[in-house]
XYZ file of C-alpha atoms in Angstrom:
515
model
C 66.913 85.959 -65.545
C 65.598 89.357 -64.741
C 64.394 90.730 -61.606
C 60.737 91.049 -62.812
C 60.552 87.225 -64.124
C 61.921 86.323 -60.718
C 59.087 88.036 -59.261
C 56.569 86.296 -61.470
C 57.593 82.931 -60.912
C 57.673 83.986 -57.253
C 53.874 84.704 -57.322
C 52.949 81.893 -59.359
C 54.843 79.371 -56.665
C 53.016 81.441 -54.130
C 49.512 81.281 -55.615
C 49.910 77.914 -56.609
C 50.600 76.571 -52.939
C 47.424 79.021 -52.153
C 44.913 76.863 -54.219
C 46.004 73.857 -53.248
C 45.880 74.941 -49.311
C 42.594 76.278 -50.081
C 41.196 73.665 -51.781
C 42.292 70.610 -49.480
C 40.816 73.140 -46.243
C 37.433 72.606 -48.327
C 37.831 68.794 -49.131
C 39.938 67.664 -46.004
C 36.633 65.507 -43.880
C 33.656 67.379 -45.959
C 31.459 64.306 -44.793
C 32.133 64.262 -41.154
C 33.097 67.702 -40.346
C 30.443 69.652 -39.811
C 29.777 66.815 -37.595
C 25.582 65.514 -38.411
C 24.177 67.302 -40.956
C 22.578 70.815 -40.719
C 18.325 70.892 -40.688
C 18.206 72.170 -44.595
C 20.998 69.700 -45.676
C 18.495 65.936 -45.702
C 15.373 68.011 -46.843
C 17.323 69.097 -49.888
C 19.255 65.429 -50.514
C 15.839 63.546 -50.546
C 13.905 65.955 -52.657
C 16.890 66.062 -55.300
C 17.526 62.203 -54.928
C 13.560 62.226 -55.569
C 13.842 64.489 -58.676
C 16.552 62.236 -59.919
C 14.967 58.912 -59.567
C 10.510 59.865 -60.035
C 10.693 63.408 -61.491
C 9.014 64.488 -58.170
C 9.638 65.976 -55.718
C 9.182 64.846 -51.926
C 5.704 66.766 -52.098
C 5.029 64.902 -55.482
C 5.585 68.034 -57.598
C 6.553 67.553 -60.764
C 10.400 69.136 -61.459
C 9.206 72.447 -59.105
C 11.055 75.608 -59.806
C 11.191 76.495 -56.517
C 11.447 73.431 -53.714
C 9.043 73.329 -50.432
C 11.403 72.307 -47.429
C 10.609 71.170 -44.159
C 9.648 74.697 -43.183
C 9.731 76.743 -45.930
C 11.298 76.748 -49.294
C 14.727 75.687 -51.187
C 16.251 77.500 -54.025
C 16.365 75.695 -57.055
C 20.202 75.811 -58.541
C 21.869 73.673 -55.653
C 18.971 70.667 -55.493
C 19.014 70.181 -58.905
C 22.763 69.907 -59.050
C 22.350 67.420 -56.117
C 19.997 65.732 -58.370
C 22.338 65.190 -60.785
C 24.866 64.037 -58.913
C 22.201 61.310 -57.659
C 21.230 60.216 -61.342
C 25.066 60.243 -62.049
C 25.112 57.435 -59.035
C 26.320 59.133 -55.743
C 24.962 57.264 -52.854
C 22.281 58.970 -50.569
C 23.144 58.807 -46.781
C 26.249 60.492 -47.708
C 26.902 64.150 -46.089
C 29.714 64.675 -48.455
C 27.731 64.311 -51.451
C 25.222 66.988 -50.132
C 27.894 69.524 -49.596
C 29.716 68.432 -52.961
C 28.279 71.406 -54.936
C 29.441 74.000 -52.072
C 32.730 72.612 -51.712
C 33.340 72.597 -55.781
C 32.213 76.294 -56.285
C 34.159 76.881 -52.876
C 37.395 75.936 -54.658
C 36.369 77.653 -58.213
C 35.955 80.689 -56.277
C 39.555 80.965 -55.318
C 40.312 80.919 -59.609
C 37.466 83.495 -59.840
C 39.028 86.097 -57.311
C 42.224 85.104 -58.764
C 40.989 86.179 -62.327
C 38.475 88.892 -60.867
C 41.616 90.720 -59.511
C 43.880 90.225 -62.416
C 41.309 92.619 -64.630
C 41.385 95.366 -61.541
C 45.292 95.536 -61.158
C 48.480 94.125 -62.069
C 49.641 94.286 -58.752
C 50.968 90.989 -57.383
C 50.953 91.927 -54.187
C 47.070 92.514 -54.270
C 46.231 89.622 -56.185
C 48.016 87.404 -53.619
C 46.531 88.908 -50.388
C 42.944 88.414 -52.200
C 43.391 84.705 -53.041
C 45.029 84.203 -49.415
C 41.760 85.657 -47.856
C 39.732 84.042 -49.948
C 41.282 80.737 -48.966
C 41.665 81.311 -45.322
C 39.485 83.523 -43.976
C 36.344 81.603 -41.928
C 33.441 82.343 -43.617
C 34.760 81.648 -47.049
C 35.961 78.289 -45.645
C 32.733 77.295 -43.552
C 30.297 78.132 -46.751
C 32.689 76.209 -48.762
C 31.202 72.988 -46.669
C 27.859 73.086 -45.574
C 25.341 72.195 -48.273
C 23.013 75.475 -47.876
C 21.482 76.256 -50.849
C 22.193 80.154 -50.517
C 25.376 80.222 -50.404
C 25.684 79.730 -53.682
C 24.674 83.440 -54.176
C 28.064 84.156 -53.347
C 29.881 82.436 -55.774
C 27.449 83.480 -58.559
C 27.124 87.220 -57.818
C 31.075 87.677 -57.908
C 31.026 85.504 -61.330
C 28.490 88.212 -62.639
C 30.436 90.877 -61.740
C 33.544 89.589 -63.303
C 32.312 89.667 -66.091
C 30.413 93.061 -65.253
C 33.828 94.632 -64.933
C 35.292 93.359 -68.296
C 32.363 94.936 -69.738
C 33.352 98.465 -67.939
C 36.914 97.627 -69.454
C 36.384 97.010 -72.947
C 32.777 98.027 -73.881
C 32.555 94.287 -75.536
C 29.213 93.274 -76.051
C 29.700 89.823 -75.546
C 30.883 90.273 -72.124
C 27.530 91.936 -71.288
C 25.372 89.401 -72.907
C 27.689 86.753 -70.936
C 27.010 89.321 -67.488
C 23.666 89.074 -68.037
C 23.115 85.191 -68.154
C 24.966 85.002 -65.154
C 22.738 87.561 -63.317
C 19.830 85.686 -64.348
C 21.801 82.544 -63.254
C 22.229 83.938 -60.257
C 18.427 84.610 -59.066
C 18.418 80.611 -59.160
C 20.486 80.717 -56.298
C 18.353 82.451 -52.971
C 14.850 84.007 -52.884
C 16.260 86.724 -51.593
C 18.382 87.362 -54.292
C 15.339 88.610 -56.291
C 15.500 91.638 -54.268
C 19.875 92.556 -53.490
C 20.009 91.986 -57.352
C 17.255 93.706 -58.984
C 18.212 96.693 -57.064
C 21.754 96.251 -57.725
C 20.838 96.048 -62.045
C 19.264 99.016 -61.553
C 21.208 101.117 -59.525
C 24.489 99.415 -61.720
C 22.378 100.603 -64.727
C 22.016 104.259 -63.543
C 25.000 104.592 -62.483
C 26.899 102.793 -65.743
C 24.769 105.002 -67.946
C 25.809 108.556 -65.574
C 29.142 107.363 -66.351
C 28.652 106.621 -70.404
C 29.966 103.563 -70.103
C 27.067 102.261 -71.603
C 24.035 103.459 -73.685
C 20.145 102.983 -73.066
C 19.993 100.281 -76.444
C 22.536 97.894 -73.973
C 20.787 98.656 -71.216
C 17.678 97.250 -72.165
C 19.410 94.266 -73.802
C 20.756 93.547 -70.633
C 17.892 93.909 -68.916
C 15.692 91.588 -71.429
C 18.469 88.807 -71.216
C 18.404 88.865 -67.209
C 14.408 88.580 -67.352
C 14.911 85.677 -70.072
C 17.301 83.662 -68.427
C 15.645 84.008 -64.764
C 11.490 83.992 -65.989
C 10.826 80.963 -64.218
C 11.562 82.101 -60.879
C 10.227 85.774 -61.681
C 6.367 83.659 -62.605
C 7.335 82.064 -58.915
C 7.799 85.571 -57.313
C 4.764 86.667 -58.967
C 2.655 83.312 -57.572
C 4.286 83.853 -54.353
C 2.883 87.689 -53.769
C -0.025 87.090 -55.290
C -0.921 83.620 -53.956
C -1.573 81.979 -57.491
C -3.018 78.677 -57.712
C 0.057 76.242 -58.829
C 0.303 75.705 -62.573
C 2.771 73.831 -65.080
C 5.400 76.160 -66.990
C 7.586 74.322 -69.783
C 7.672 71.244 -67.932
C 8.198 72.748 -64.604
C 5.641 73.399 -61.582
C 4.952 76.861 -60.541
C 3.697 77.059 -57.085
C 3.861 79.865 -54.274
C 5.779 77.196 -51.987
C 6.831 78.860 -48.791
C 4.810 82.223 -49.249
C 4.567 82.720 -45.384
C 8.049 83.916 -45.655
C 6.990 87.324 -46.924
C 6.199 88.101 -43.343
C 9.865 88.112 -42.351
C 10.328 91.058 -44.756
C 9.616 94.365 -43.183
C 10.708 98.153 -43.310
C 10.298 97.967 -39.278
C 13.527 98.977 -37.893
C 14.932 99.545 -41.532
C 18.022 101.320 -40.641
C 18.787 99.416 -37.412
C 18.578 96.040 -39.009
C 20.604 97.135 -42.038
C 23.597 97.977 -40.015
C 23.105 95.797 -37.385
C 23.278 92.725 -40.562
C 26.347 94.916 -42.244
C 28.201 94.056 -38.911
C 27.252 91.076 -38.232
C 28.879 89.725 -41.508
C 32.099 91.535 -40.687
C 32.052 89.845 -36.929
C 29.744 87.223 -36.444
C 25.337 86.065 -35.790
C 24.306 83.126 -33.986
C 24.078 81.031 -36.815
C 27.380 78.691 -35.518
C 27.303 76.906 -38.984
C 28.924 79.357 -40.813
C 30.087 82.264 -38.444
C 32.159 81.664 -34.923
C 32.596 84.798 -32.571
C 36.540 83.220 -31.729
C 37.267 84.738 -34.977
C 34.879 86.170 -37.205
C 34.212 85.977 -40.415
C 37.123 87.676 -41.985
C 39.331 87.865 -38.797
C 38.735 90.946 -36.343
C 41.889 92.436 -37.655
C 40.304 92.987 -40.953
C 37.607 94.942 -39.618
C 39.247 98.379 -39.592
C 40.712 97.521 -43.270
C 37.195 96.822 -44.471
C 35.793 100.258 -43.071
C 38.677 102.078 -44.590
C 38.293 100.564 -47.621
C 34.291 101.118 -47.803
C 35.207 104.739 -46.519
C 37.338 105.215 -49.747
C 35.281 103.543 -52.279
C 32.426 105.274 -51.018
C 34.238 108.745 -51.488
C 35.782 108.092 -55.400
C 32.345 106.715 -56.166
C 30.477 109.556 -54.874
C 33.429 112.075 -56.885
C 33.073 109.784 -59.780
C 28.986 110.566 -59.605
C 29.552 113.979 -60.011
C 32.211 114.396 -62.698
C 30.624 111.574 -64.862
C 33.990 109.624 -64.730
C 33.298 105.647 -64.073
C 35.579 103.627 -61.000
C 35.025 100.547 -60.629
C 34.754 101.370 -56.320
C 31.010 102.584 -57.600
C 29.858 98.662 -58.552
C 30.626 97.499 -55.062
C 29.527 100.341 -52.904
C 26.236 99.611 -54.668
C 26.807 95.748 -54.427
C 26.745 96.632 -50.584
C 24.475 99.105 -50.201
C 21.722 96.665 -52.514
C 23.012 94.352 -49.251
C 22.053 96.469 -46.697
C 18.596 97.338 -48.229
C 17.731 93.084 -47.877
C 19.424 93.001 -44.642
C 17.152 95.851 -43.265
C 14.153 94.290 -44.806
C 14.815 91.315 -43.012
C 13.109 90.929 -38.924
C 16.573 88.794 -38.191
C 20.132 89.455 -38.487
C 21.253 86.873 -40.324
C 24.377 86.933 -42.214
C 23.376 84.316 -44.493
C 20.680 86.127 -45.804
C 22.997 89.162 -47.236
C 25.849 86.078 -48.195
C 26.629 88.102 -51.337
C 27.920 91.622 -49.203
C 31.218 89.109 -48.853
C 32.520 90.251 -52.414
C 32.508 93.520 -51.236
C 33.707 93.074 -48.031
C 36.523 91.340 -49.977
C 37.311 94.043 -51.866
C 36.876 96.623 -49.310
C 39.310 94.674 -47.217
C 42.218 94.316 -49.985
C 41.566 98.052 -50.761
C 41.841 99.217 -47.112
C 44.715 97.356 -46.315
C 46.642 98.507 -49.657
C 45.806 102.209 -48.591
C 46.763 101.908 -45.172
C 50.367 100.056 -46.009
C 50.587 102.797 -49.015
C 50.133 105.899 -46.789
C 53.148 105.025 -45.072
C 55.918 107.359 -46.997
C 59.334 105.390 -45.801
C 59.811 102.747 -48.050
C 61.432 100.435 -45.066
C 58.633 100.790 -42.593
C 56.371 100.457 -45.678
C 57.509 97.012 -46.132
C 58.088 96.144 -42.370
C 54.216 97.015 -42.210
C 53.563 95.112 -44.741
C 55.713 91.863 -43.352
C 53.985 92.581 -39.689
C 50.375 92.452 -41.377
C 51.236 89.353 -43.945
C 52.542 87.262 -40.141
C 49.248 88.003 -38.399
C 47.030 86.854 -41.267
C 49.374 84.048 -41.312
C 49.146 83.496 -37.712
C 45.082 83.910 -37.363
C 45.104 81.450 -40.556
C 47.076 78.963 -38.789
C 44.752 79.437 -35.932
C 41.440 79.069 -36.992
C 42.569 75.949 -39.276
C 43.522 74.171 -36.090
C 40.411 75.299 -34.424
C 37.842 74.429 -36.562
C 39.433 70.778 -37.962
C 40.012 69.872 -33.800
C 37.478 71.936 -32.023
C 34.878 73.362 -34.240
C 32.563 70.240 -33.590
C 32.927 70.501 -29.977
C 32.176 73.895 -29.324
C 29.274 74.064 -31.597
C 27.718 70.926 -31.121
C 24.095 71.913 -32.739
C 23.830 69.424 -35.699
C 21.632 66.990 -36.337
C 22.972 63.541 -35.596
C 21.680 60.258 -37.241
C 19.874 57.452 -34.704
C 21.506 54.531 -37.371
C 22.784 52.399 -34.563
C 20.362 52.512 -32.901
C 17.621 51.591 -35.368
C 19.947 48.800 -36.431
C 20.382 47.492 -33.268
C 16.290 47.340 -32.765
C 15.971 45.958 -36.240
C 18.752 43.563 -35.246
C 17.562 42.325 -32.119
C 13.892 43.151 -31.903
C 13.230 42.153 -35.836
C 9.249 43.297 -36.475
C 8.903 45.353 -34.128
C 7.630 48.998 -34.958
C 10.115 51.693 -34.062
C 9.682 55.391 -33.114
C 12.245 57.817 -33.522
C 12.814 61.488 -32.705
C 14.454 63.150 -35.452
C 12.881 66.514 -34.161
C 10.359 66.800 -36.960
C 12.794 66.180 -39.528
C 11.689 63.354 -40.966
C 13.829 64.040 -44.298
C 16.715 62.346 -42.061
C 15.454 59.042 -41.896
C 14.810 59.637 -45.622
C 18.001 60.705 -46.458
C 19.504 57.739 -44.925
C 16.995 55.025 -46.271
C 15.024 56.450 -49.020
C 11.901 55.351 -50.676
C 9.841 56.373 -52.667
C 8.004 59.889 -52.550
C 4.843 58.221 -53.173
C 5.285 55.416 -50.646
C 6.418 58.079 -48.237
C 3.636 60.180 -48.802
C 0.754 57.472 -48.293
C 2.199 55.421 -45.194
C 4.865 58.132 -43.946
C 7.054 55.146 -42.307
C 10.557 53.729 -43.471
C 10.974 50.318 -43.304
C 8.820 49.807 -40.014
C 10.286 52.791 -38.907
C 8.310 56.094 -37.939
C 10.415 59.363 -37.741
C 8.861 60.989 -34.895
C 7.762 60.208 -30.982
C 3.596 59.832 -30.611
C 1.444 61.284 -27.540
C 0.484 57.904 -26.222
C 3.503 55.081 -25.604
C 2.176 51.523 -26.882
C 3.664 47.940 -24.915
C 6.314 46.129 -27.173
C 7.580 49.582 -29.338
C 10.494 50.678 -29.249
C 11.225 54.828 -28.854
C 14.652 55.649 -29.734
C 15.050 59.597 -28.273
C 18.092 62.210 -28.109
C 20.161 61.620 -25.097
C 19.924 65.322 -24.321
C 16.447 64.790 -24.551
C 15.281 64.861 -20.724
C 11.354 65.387 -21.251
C 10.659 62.484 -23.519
C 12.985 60.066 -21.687
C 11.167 60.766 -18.384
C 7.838 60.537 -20.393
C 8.840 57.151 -21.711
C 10.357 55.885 -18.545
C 7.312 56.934 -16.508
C 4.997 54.975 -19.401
C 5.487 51.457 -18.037
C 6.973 49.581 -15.521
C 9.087 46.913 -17.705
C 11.315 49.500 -20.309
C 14.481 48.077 -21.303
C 17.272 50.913 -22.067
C 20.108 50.836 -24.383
C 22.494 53.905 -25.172
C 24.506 55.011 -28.458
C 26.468 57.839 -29.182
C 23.852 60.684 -29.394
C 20.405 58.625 -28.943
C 19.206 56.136 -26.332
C 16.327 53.443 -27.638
C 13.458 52.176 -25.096
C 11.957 49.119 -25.376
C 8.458 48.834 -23.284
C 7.752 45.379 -22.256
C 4.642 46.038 -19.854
């Protein structure tokens, strides 16, 4: 056996063991770890178990293109694939079944770096560092389990621009057509992606037709099959901005859901705000469900390696401008910049909100790291380098995996927690009586755990005797089941009567007022 078959059957054992690890740190607890469920997780579940069961949604809309949520909106991709995992028979009440969808295109996203890489280089080496960051590092692992509908931008954006860079390889039209449907795809993903990509199509467009790699005939095809595939959510953008009175398209319901969201979008504090988000997503925000400062999102170490790798990308793609020669560094500086531009438009840093800057950070980081090792000229320290980096990825890998499956839940304890035992114990033990409980005016919980009908819902706005939120005035023989944490309602409720029977659960405490 040669030396070079060796080495492939090397890799493949490698990469092998890499998938698996990767997909079991995405399946390993999905339903109980995040611990609770996050605020936009039971909005989405009950409007998509609603869709599967009436054809409504919670707001009795009829198959919406765009969902209304608690407080704003819901992209449509993820709820109706939780919709069809509810006609298909998965059991509401579930937190695993929510995140389902994120922890499936979690795991198909290690194949699609693994394939994405294969059409840049041949270099094992590369390919293997990729796939280990894409299995280890935290962020890819936390969006991997938290049923948010925008994360899905993520995975859908790098699909697109696989296929986007076998186009720039071979000129084959079919790849384009194929790039195109997943663009439009794509948009179904975040509301915000109407903005990173349709600047990113053009500025891709410009810069693919500076470069000849493709012709003005293509470009338009590509541009009518992106508008094709993604016109019902370019007829909601339109209702949105211009506050259109709902209307039916194909089947679907148009309606500018959630247009008080336009006032987050600002050029105030542009430049601040774009660099401000660019960082966060290489370090951390305060949003602890899918960033933690102990180790940020792609490990601190890979910080420098990311700059050096934008740094060079940004230089070959500005050289590659001017002599009319195509790299494929070009498509993600401009995947990143077309990042920056939503992150400065937003008021918040957020790194959610620019999700999709992660398949450039990825390859910024594999690029910076393979110039740094490479500008090493001794061979031995080369690969002593190389050995001392591979052992500290390792080591933060083996770190954060212990952290966030024993201590994740602890330190970031800001989930919503169901009140179950404690209703059941009222219902148990106090059967008839009318029960108030303070889900914290998420009412989607109680759904999510018992639901009923969106009609039902909508005329009595109770759940089987149960009301999902504490009233202003306390009535004798009710029963008020409120957070533990919750000082100012238990002292309200304890300073209501002067008979109040207490009982305490895990996260909530129910009160019983006698007289």
């Amino acid at each position: 056996m040669d030396k070079t078959k060796k080495r492939f059957e090397k890799y493949n054992i490698a990469e092998a063991v890499i998938f698996f690890a990767g997909a079991f740190l995405r399946i390993f607890r999905l339903g109980t770890l995040p611990s609770g469920v996050y605020i936009d997780e039971p909005p989405m579940a009950y409007s998509a178990w609603c869709i599967a069961n009436y054809g409504v949604d919670r707001y009795l809309r009829h198959m919406p293109v765009y969902f209304q949520n608690w407080y704003s909106g819901q992209s449509p991709m993820y709820t109706y694939l939780l919709a069809l995992l509810y006609k298909l028979g998965a059991p509401m009440g579930n937190a695993a079944v929510i995140r389902l969808p994120a922890c499936f295109f979690g795991i198909l996203m290690l194949f699609l770096v693994y394939f994405t890489v294969k059409e840049l280089t041949t270099n094992g080496h590369i390919r293997f560092f990729a796939l280990f960051c894409t299995a280890f590092c935290p962020y890819f692992v936390m969006q991997s389990r938290l049923g948010l509908d925008c994360n899905l931008l993520l995975f859908w954006s790098m699909f697109s621009l696989l296929f986007l860079i076998r186009y720039c390889k071979g000129g084959k039209l079919p790849d384009l057509v194929i790039c195109g449907v997943l663009f439009g795809l794509s948009l179904y993903t975040y509301a915000l992606s109407y903005i990173l990509l349709g600047i990113f199509l053009v500025l891709a467009a410009l810069y693919l037709l500076r470069t000849k790699k493709i012709d003005v005939k293509r470009t338009l095809l590509w541009a009518v099959i992106v508008v094709v595939v993604s016109l019902p959510v370019i007829l909601f953008a339109i209702s949105v901005v211009f506050r259109l009175p709902e209307y039916s398209f194909l089947g679907f319901t148009v309606a500018p859901v959630s247009s008080g969201r336009l006032s987050e979008l600002s050029g105030k504090n542009f430049i601040k705000n774009a660099i401000l988000s660019l960082w966060a997503a290489m370090t951390h925000d305060d949003h602890y469900a899918l960033t933690v400062d102990e180790f940020s999102t792609l490990y601190y170490i890979s910080i420098p390696f990311v700059i050096v790798g934008a740094c060079v990308s940004i230089v070959n793609f500005v050289k590659s401008v001017a002599k009319k020669e195509f790299c494929f560094d070009g498509l993600f500086v401009l995947f990143a910049l077309s990042n920056a531009v939503v992150g400065g438009m937003n008021g918040e840093v957020l790194v959610y909100r620019i999700n999709a800057v992660f398949a450039a950070y990825l390859y910024f980081l594999v690029k910076g790291v393979y110039v740094s090792v490479n500008a090493i000229k001794k061979e031995p320290v080369k690969k002593a380098a190389g050995a001392v980096l591979a052992l500290i990825y390792a080591g933060f890998a083996f770190m954060f995996v212990g952290f966030y499956f024993s201590y994740y839940t602890r330190a970031y304890d800001g989930f919503t927690h169901s009140a179950s035992d404690a209703i059941g114990f009222a219902r148990e033990n106090e059967p008839g009586m009318t029960v108030y409980v303070d889900y914290m005016g998420l009412p989607e919980l109680l759904l999510w755990e018992e639901p009923i009908s969106p009609y039902e819902w909508n005329e009595s706005e109770t759940v089987n005797g149960v009301v999902p939120k504490i009233p202003e005035d306390f009535d004798i023989g009710a029963g008020y089941i409120v957070r533990i944490a919750d000082r100012f309602n238990r002292e309200k409720i304890l300073g209501s009567g002067t008979d109040i029977r207490t009982y305490e659960f895990e996260d909530y405490a129910l009160f019983i007022i006698d007289r």
